[in-house]
Amino acid sequence: MRGKGCLVVGVVLLVLAAMVFFWGKNGYNSFTASEQEVTSKWSNVETVYQKRANLIPNLERTVKSYAKFETETLTKVVEARSKATSINIDPTNMTEADMAKYQAAQGELSGSLSRLMAVVESYPNLKADQQYINFQREYTAIENSIRAETVYYNDAAKNYNTSIKQFPGNILANFTNFKEKPYFKAEAGAEKAPDTFKE
């Protein structure tokens, strides 16, 4: 009888161990897949911001061809681009501070570009330049892509963060060192689509 009881206890313990193993394996794999989705969406965000940065050299050449244009405004755009493209973030270890720094640099470039385009309004010939018109078209499309990709990133981060914070997944997440991902925070006026191209 005693041997039979030990066998039953052994089987029960084995079943419980198997259940814990499979729960842990499935949970870990789920967290990993969600984290990879966040990383993928972050890569898309970086790509569209890089596309915007890549527009600046052509804009600089176009604007410089108009000798009387305010060089200080253009210089600020070039400096902001340099700052924005110098920030590299590892999405697997990204913190709120990393996100804030990244957003601040990109926001500074957005502000510099907006000021430059406002100044261009005073230069009819530059405003009508085909190269500048092409820049405006591309810039508007990229800004809309940036808004879309940051929303997709936030959605992926939300799904991941929810999965690692809900019970009992939070126990496994803490044990396996899965950390919460920061979100893009909306900037003032971010709900409005850019209106940089006018016929």
PDB file of C-alpha atoms in Angstrom:
ATOM      1  CA  MET A   1       0.000   0.000   0.000  1.00  0.00           C
ATOM      2  CA  ARG A   2       2.760   2.340   0.959  1.00  0.00           C
ATOM      3  CA  GLY A   3       4.622   1.694  -2.303  1.00  0.00           C
ATOM      4  CA  LYS A   4       1.430   2.306  -4.284  1.00  0.00           C
ATOM      5  CA  GLY A   5       0.875   5.632  -2.475  1.00  0.00           C
ATOM      6  CA  CYS A   6       4.436   6.729  -3.272  1.00  0.00           C
ATOM      7  CA  LEU A   7       3.882   5.817  -6.916  1.00  0.00           C
ATOM      8  CA  VAL A   8       0.687   7.906  -7.065  1.00  0.00           C
ATOM      9  CA  VAL A   9       2.457  10.864  -5.445  1.00  0.00           C
ATOM     10  CA  GLY A  10       5.341  10.428  -7.881  1.00  0.00           C
ATOM     11  CA  VAL A  11       2.987  10.392 -10.877  1.00  0.00           C
ATOM     12  CA  VAL A  12       1.107  13.444  -9.576  1.00  0.00           C
ATOM     13  CA  LEU A  13       4.389  15.318  -9.066  1.00  0.00           C
ATOM     14  CA  LEU A  14       5.549  14.300 -12.535  1.00  0.00           C
ATOM     15  CA  VAL A  15       2.300  15.521 -14.079  1.00  0.00           C
ATOM     16  CA  LEU A  16       2.536  18.806 -12.173  1.00  0.00           C
ATOM     17  CA  ALA A  17       6.158  19.254 -13.238  1.00  0.00           C
ATOM     18  CA  ALA A  18       5.176  18.598 -16.869  1.00  0.00           C
ATOM     19  CA  MET A  19       2.324  21.103 -16.613  1.00  0.00           C
ATOM     20  CA  VAL A  20       4.635  23.759 -15.154  1.00  0.00           C
ATOM     21  CA  PHE A  21       7.241  23.036 -17.827  1.00  0.00           C
ATOM     22  CA  PHE A  22       4.786  23.346 -20.707  1.00  0.00           C
ATOM     23  CA  TRP A  23       3.172  26.448 -19.173  1.00  0.00           C
ATOM     24  CA  GLY A  24       6.614  28.032 -18.780  1.00  0.00           C
ATOM     25  CA  LYS A  25       7.714  27.036 -22.285  1.00  0.00           C
ATOM     26  CA  ASN A  26       4.531  28.322 -23.915  1.00  0.00           C
ATOM     27  CA  GLY A  27       4.594  31.533 -21.886  1.00  0.00           C
ATOM     28  CA  TYR A  28       8.257  32.176 -22.654  1.00  0.00           C
ATOM     29  CA  ASN A  29       7.717  31.550 -26.370  1.00  0.00           C
ATOM     30  CA  SER A  30       4.688  33.848 -26.352  1.00  0.00           C
ATOM     31  CA  PHE A  31       6.657  36.643 -24.647  1.00  0.00           C
ATOM     32  CA  THR A  32       9.504  36.165 -27.115  1.00  0.00           C
ATOM     33  CA  ALA A  33       7.160  36.379 -30.106  1.00  0.00           C
ATOM     34  CA  SER A  34       5.509  39.527 -28.695  1.00  0.00           C
ATOM     35  CA  GLU A  35       8.897  41.114 -28.029  1.00  0.00           C
ATOM     36  CA  GLN A  36      10.026  40.319 -31.574  1.00  0.00           C
ATOM     37  CA  GLU A  37       6.884  42.039 -32.875  1.00  0.00           C
ATOM     38  CA  VAL A  38       7.777  45.150 -30.849  1.00  0.00           C
ATOM     39  CA  THR A  39      11.332  45.045 -32.241  1.00  0.00           C
ATOM     40  CA  SER A  40       9.984  44.707 -35.781  1.00  0.00           C
ATOM     41  CA  LYS A  41       7.635  47.668 -35.338  1.00  0.00           C
ATOM     42  CA  TRP A  42      10.466  49.724 -33.835  1.00  0.00           C
ATOM     43  CA  SER A  43      12.576  48.947 -36.895  1.00  0.00           C
ATOM     44  CA  ASN A  44       9.773  50.308 -39.093  1.00  0.00           C
ATOM     45  CA  VAL A  45       9.655  53.480 -36.988  1.00  0.00           C
ATOM     46  CA  GLU A  46      13.406  53.983 -37.363  1.00  0.00           C
ATOM     47  CA  THR A  47      13.124  53.400 -41.119  1.00  0.00           C
ATOM     48  CA  VAL A  48      10.532  56.130 -41.685  1.00  0.00           C
ATOM     49  CA  TYR A  49      12.430  58.585 -39.490  1.00  0.00           C
ATOM     50  CA  GLN A  50      15.586  57.784 -41.470  1.00  0.00           C
ATOM     51  CA  LYS A  51      13.697  58.394 -44.724  1.00  0.00           C
ATOM     52  CA  ARG A  52      12.777  61.837 -43.420  1.00  0.00           C
ATOM     53  CA  ALA A  53      16.388  62.524 -42.465  1.00  0.00           C
ATOM     54  CA  ASN A  54      17.493  61.434 -45.944  1.00  0.00           C
ATOM     55  CA  LEU A  55      15.376  64.213 -47.476  1.00  0.00           C
ATOM     56  CA  ILE A  56      17.418  66.929 -45.745  1.00  0.00           C
ATOM     57  CA  PRO A  57      20.542  66.933 -48.003  1.00  0.00           C
ATOM     58  CA  ASN A  58      18.392  67.516 -51.118  1.00  0.00           C
ATOM     59  CA  LEU A  59      16.437  70.203 -49.288  1.00  0.00           C
ATOM     60  CA  GLU A  60      19.696  71.814 -48.210  1.00  0.00           C
ATOM     61  CA  ARG A  61      21.018  71.906 -51.791  1.00  0.00           C
ATOM     62  CA  THR A  62      17.755  73.345 -53.096  1.00  0.00           C
ATOM     63  CA  VAL A  63      17.520  76.056 -50.441  1.00  0.00           C
ATOM     64  CA  LYS A  64      21.213  76.989 -50.720  1.00  0.00           C
ATOM     65  CA  SER A  65      20.710  77.753 -54.408  1.00  0.00           C
ATOM     66  CA  TYR A  66      18.676  80.784 -53.312  1.00  0.00           C
ATOM     67  CA  ALA A  67      21.461  83.064 -52.117  1.00  0.00           C
ATOM     68  CA  LYS A  68      19.251  85.413 -50.099  1.00  0.00           C
ATOM     69  CA  PHE A  69      17.630  82.645 -48.041  1.00  0.00           C
ATOM     70  CA  GLU A  70      18.110  82.824 -44.273  1.00  0.00           C
ATOM     71  CA  THR A  71      21.056  80.529 -43.611  1.00  0.00           C
ATOM     72  CA  GLU A  72      20.433  80.365 -39.845  1.00  0.00           C
ATOM     73  CA  THR A  73      17.097  78.593 -40.344  1.00  0.00           C
ATOM     74  CA  LEU A  74      18.667  76.034 -42.687  1.00  0.00           C
ATOM     75  CA  THR A  75      21.625  75.523 -40.336  1.00  0.00           C
ATOM     76  CA  LYS A  76      19.252  74.638 -37.496  1.00  0.00           C
ATOM     77  CA  VAL A  77      17.594  71.986 -39.676  1.00  0.00           C
ATOM     78  CA  VAL A  78      20.967  70.450 -40.579  1.00  0.00           C
ATOM     79  CA  GLU A  79      22.066  70.454 -36.930  1.00  0.00           C
ATOM     80  CA  ALA A  80      18.773  68.918 -35.785  1.00  0.00           C
ATOM     81  CA  ARG A  81      19.119  66.201 -38.440  1.00  0.00           C
ATOM     82  CA  SER A  82      22.616  65.381 -37.225  1.00  0.00           C
ATOM     83  CA  LYS A  83      21.384  65.106 -33.640  1.00  0.00           C
ATOM     84  CA  ALA A  84      18.354  63.002 -34.577  1.00  0.00           C
ATOM     85  CA  THR A  85      20.366  60.517 -36.650  1.00  0.00           C
ATOM     86  CA  SER A  86      23.073  60.120 -33.983  1.00  0.00           C
ATOM     87  CA  ILE A  87      20.737  58.419 -31.487  1.00  0.00           C
ATOM     88  CA  ASN A  88      20.813  54.629 -31.637  1.00  0.00           C
ATOM     89  CA  ILE A  89      18.463  52.660 -29.410  1.00  0.00           C
ATOM     90  CA  ASP A  90      18.470  48.931 -28.675  1.00  0.00           C
ATOM     91  CA  PRO A  91      14.749  48.033 -28.712  1.00  0.00           C
ATOM     92  CA  THR A  92      15.342  44.986 -26.497  1.00  0.00           C
ATOM     93  CA  ASN A  93      16.602  47.203 -23.644  1.00  0.00           C
ATOM     94  CA  MET A  94      14.771  50.451 -24.374  1.00  0.00           C
ATOM     95  CA  THR A  95      13.797  52.590 -21.377  1.00  0.00           C
ATOM     96  CA  GLU A  96      11.436  55.532 -20.902  1.00  0.00           C
ATOM     97  CA  ALA A  97      14.524  57.787 -20.850  1.00  0.00           C
ATOM     98  CA  ASP A  98      15.736  56.361 -24.195  1.00  0.00           C
ATOM     99  CA  MET A  99      12.326  56.932 -25.748  1.00  0.00           C
ATOM    100  CA  ALA A 100      12.115  60.482 -24.372  1.00  0.00           C
ATOM    101  CA  LYS A 101      15.569  61.309 -25.754  1.00  0.00           C
ATOM    102  CA  TYR A 102      14.699  59.843 -29.163  1.00  0.00           C
ATOM    103  CA  GLN A 103      11.379  61.658 -29.346  1.00  0.00           C
ATOM    104  CA  ALA A 104      12.939  64.951 -28.229  1.00  0.00           C
ATOM    105  CA  ALA A 105      15.556  64.778 -30.999  1.00  0.00           C
ATOM    106  CA  GLN A 106      12.982  63.870 -33.652  1.00  0.00           C
ATOM    107  CA  GLY A 107      10.673  66.606 -32.338  1.00  0.00           C
ATOM    108  CA  GLU A 108      13.486  69.143 -32.626  1.00  0.00           C
ATOM    109  CA  LEU A 109      13.979  68.166 -36.275  1.00  0.00           C
ATOM    110  CA  SER A 110      10.219  68.413 -36.892  1.00  0.00           C
ATOM    111  CA  GLY A 111      10.177  71.898 -35.372  1.00  0.00           C
ATOM    112  CA  SER A 112      13.196  73.042 -37.392  1.00  0.00           C
ATOM    113  CA  LEU A 113      11.650  71.771 -40.621  1.00  0.00           C
ATOM    114  CA  SER A 114       8.334  73.476 -39.830  1.00  0.00           C
ATOM    115  CA  ARG A 115      10.108  76.800 -39.210  1.00  0.00           C
ATOM    116  CA  LEU A 116      12.087  76.458 -42.435  1.00  0.00           C
ATOM    117  CA  MET A 117       8.939  75.755 -44.454  1.00  0.00           C
ATOM    118  CA  ALA A 118       7.238  78.765 -42.868  1.00  0.00           C
ATOM    119  CA  VAL A 119      10.163  80.957 -43.922  1.00  0.00           C
ATOM    120  CA  VAL A 120      10.029  79.563 -47.471  1.00  0.00           C
ATOM    121  CA  GLU A 121       6.556  81.091 -47.785  1.00  0.00           C
ATOM    122  CA  SER A 122       8.321  84.467 -48.091  1.00  0.00           C
ATOM    123  CA  TYR A 123      10.332  83.238 -51.096  1.00  0.00           C
ATOM    124  CA  PRO A 124       7.907  82.717 -54.007  1.00  0.00           C
ATOM    125  CA  ASN A 125      10.603  81.502 -56.405  1.00  0.00           C
ATOM    126  CA  LEU A 126      11.895  78.916 -53.937  1.00  0.00           C
ATOM    127  CA  LYS A 127       8.358  77.885 -53.036  1.00  0.00           C
ATOM    128  CA  ALA A 128       7.664  77.278 -56.744  1.00  0.00           C
ATOM    129  CA  ASP A 129      10.946  75.398 -57.316  1.00  0.00           C
ATOM    130  CA  GLN A 130      10.220  71.861 -58.540  1.00  0.00           C
ATOM    131  CA  GLN A 131      12.832  70.345 -56.224  1.00  0.00           C
ATOM    132  CA  TYR A 132      11.204  72.042 -53.245  1.00  0.00           C
ATOM    133  CA  ILE A 133       7.740  70.933 -54.356  1.00  0.00           C
ATOM    134  CA  ASN A 134       9.049  67.359 -54.624  1.00  0.00           C
ATOM    135  CA  PHE A 135      10.476  67.654 -51.108  1.00  0.00           C
ATOM    136  CA  GLN A 136       7.105  68.829 -49.759  1.00  0.00           C
ATOM    137  CA  ARG A 137       5.284  65.895 -51.349  1.00  0.00           C
ATOM    138  CA  GLU A 138       7.741  63.347 -49.963  1.00  0.00           C
ATOM    139  CA  TYR A 139       7.851  65.051 -46.578  1.00  0.00           C
ATOM    140  CA  THR A 140       4.064  64.973 -46.214  1.00  0.00           C
ATOM    141  CA  ALA A 141       3.940  61.272 -47.147  1.00  0.00           C
ATOM    142  CA  ILE A 142       6.738  60.420 -44.709  1.00  0.00           C
ATOM    143  CA  GLU A 143       5.168  62.394 -41.853  1.00  0.00           C
ATOM    144  CA  ASN A 144       1.952  60.445 -42.355  1.00  0.00           C
ATOM    145  CA  SER A 145       3.980  57.195 -42.373  1.00  0.00           C
ATOM    146  CA  ILE A 146       5.693  58.240 -39.136  1.00  0.00           C
ATOM    147  CA  ARG A 147       2.319  58.737 -37.467  1.00  0.00           C
ATOM    148  CA  ALA A 148       1.112  55.343 -38.683  1.00  0.00           C
ATOM    149  CA  GLU A 149       4.275  53.443 -37.700  1.00  0.00           C
ATOM    150  CA  THR A 150       4.398  54.945 -34.206  1.00  0.00           C
ATOM    151  CA  VAL A 151       0.777  53.855 -33.669  1.00  0.00           C
ATOM    152  CA  TYR A 152       1.658  50.323 -34.849  1.00  0.00           C
ATOM    153  CA  TYR A 153       4.647  50.301 -32.494  1.00  0.00           C
ATOM    154  CA  ASN A 154       2.511  51.451 -29.550  1.00  0.00           C
ATOM    155  CA  ASP A 155      -0.061  48.730 -30.311  1.00  0.00           C
ATOM    156  CA  ALA A 156       2.658  46.058 -30.351  1.00  0.00           C
ATOM    157  CA  ALA A 157       4.183  47.442 -27.137  1.00  0.00           C
ATOM    158  CA  LYS A 158       0.753  47.457 -25.474  1.00  0.00           C
ATOM    159  CA  ASN A 159       0.113  43.814 -26.389  1.00  0.00           C
ATOM    160  CA  TYR A 160       3.552  42.801 -25.140  1.00  0.00           C
ATOM    161  CA  ASN A 161       3.312  44.845 -21.921  1.00  0.00           C
ATOM    162  CA  THR A 162      -0.141  43.423 -21.174  1.00  0.00           C
ATOM    163  CA  SER A 163       1.084  39.863 -21.653  1.00  0.00           C
ATOM    164  CA  ILE A 164       4.015  40.266 -19.232  1.00  0.00           C
ATOM    165  CA  LYS A 165       1.967  42.102 -16.578  1.00  0.00           C
ATOM    166  CA  GLN A 166      -1.111  39.869 -16.405  1.00  0.00           C
ATOM    167  CA  PHE A 167      -1.231  37.105 -13.810  1.00  0.00           C
ATOM    168  CA  PRO A 168       0.189  34.460 -13.918  1.00  0.00           C
ATOM    169  CA  GLY A 169       2.366  35.529 -16.845  1.00  0.00           C
ATOM    170  CA  ASN A 170       3.889  38.300 -14.723  1.00  0.00           C
ATOM    171  CA  ILE A 171       5.520  35.671 -12.487  1.00  0.00           C
ATOM    172  CA  LEU A 172       7.214  34.038 -15.473  1.00  0.00           C
ATOM    173  CA  ALA A 173       8.111  37.449 -16.996  1.00  0.00           C
ATOM    174  CA  ASN A 174       9.814  38.571 -13.778  1.00  0.00           C
ATOM    175  CA  PHE A 175      11.639  35.270 -13.491  1.00  0.00           C
ATOM    176  CA  THR A 176      12.813  35.378 -17.132  1.00  0.00           C
ATOM    177  CA  ASN A 177      13.643  39.110 -17.105  1.00  0.00           C
ATOM    178  CA  PHE A 178      11.165  40.360 -19.725  1.00  0.00           C
ATOM    179  CA  LYS A 179      10.903  44.146 -19.229  1.00  0.00           C
ATOM    180  CA  GLU A 180       8.117  46.576 -20.087  1.00  0.00           C
ATOM    181  CA  LYS A 181       8.534  48.589 -23.320  1.00  0.00           C
ATOM    182  CA  PRO A 182       8.016  52.377 -23.397  1.00  0.00           C
ATOM    183  CA  TYR A 183       5.411  54.065 -25.579  1.00  0.00           C
ATOM    184  CA  PHE A 184       5.586  56.953 -28.010  1.00  0.00           C
ATOM    185  CA  LYS A 185       3.900  59.903 -26.354  1.00  0.00           C
ATOM    186  CA  ALA A 186       1.724  62.149 -28.517  1.00  0.00           C
ATOM    187  CA  GLU A 187       3.115  65.600 -29.182  1.00  0.00           C
ATOM    188  CA  ALA A 188       0.984  68.717 -29.274  1.00  0.00           C
ATOM    189  CA  GLY A 189      -0.727  68.915 -32.653  1.00  0.00           C
ATOM    190  CA  ALA A 190       0.227  65.331 -33.535  1.00  0.00           C
ATOM    191  CA  GLU A 191      -3.400  64.544 -34.311  1.00  0.00           C
ATOM    192  CA  LYS A 192      -3.294  66.895 -37.321  1.00  0.00           C
ATOM    193  CA  ALA A 193      -1.922  65.695 -40.637  1.00  0.00           C
ATOM    194  CA  PRO A 194       0.825  67.932 -42.027  1.00  0.00           C
ATOM    195  CA  ASP A 195      -0.340  70.530 -44.533  1.00  0.00           C
ATOM    196  CA  THR A 196       2.986  71.372 -46.109  1.00  0.00           C
ATOM    197  CA  PHE A 197       2.063  71.017 -49.779  1.00  0.00           C
ATOM    198  CA  LYS A 198      -0.131  73.613 -51.345  1.00  0.00           C
ATOM    199  CA  GLU A 199      -0.956  73.905 -54.986  1.00  0.00           C
TER     200      GLU A 199
END
